CSV table of C-alpha atoms in Angstrom, one decimal:
chain,number,residue,atom,x,y,z
A,1188,MET,CA,-70.8,52.6,-5.3
A,1189,GLY,CA,-71.1,51.0,-1.8
A,1190,LEU,CA,-67.9,48.9,-2.4
A,1191,LEU,CA,-65.9,51.8,-3.7
A,1192,GLU,CA,-66.9,54.0,-0.7
A,1193,SER,CA,-66.0,51.2,1.7
A,1194,ILE,CA,-62.6,50.9,0.2
A,1195,ARG,CA,-62.1,54.7,0.4
A,1196,ARG,CA,-63.0,54.6,4.1
A,1197,LEU,CA,-60.6,51.7,4.7
A,1198,PHE,CA,-57.7,53.6,3.0
A,1199,GLY,CA,-58.6,56.7,5.0
A,1200,ARG,CA,-58.4,54.8,8.3
A,1201,ALA,CA,-55.2,53.2,7.3
A,1202,GLU,CA,-53.7,56.6,6.4
A,1203,ASP,CA,-54.8,58.0,9.7
A,1204,ALA,CA,-53.2,55.1,11.6
A,1205,MET,CA,-50.0,55.6,9.7
A,1206,ASN,CA,-50.0,59.3,10.5
A,1207,HIS,CA,-50.5,58.7,14.2
A,1208,ALA,CA,-47.7,56.2,14.2
A,1209,ASP,CA,-45.4,58.7,12.5
A,1210,TYR,CA,-46.2,61.3,15.0
A,1211,ALA,CA,-45.7,58.9,17.9
A,1212,ALA,CA,-42.3,58.1,16.5
A,1213,LEU,CA,-41.6,61.9,16.2
A,1214,ASP,CA,-42.6,62.4,19.8
A,1215,ALA,CA,-40.2,59.6,20.8
A,1216,VAL,CA,-37.4,61.3,18.9
A,1217,HIS,CA,-38.2,64.7,20.6
A,1218,HIS,CA,-38.2,62.9,24.0
A,1219,ALA,CA,-34.8,61.3,23.2
A,1220,GLU,CA,-33.5,64.8,22.2
A,1221,ASP,CA,-34.6,66.2,25.5
A,1222,ARG,CA,-33.1,63.4,27.5
A,1223,LEU,CA,-29.8,63.7,25.6
A,1224,ASP,CA,-29.7,67.4,26.2
A,1225,ASP,CA,-30.5,66.9,29.9
A,1226,ALA,CA,-27.9,64.1,30.3
A,1227,THR,CA,-25.1,66.1,28.7
A,1228,GLY,CA,-25.9,69.3,30.4
A,1229,GLY,CA,-26.5,71.0,27.0
A,1230,LYS,CA,-23.1,70.1,25.7
A,1231,PHE,CA,-24.5,68.9,22.4
A,1232,TYR,CA,-27.4,71.3,22.2
A,1233,ASP,CA,-26.4,72.7,18.8
A,1234,ALA,CA,-26.0,69.2,17.2
A,1235,VAL,CA,-29.4,68.1,18.6
A,1236,GLU,CA,-31.1,71.3,17.3
A,1237,LYS,CA,-29.5,70.8,13.9
A,1238,ALA,CA,-30.8,67.2,13.8
A,1239,ASP,CA,-34.2,68.4,14.8
A,1240,ALA,CA,-34.3,71.0,12.1
A,1241,GLU,CA,-33.3,68.4,9.5
A,1242,ALA,CA,-36.0,66.1,10.7
A,1243,GLY,CA,-38.5,69.0,10.4
A,1244,GLU,CA,-37.3,69.6,6.8
A,1245,LEU,CA,-37.8,65.9,6.0
A,1246,LEU,CA,-41.3,66.0,7.4
A,1247,GLU,CA,-42.1,69.1,5.3
A,1248,ARG,CA,-40.8,67.4,2.1
A,1249,LEU,CA,-42.9,64.3,2.9
A,1250,GLY,CA,-46.0,66.4,3.6
A,1251,LEU,CA,-46.2,65.4,7.3
A,1252,ASP,CA,-45.6,68.9,8.7
A,1253,GLU,CA,-49.3,69.2,9.7
A,1254,GLU,CA,-50.6,67.9,12.9
A,1255,PRO,CA,-53.0,64.9,12.6
A,1256,GLY,CA,-56.5,66.1,11.7
A,1257,GLN,CA,-55.3,69.4,10.3
A,1258,ALA,CA,-54.4,68.2,6.8
A,1259,GLU,CA,-56.5,69.3,3.9
A,1260,ALA,CA,-59.5,67.1,3.0
A,1261,PRO,CA,-58.8,64.9,0.0
A,1262,ARG,CA,-60.1,66.2,-3.2
A,1263,GLY,CA,-62.2,64.1,-5.5
């Protein structure tokens, strides 16, 4: 089972790397939202908040609403 376990660890590390990249992208979007809000003096606050809520719903549907390291342990 050594090969199978090595493959599982490899996939686990790949999944962790993808999750960290996803959260880095999400942080960049939040930073852009903040900058847009600051630059416009809050003029488009409602639109920015609506986009943020929709992004949150998308993450929830994709199962990415947990912070890295807080997701359930894989079963099996």
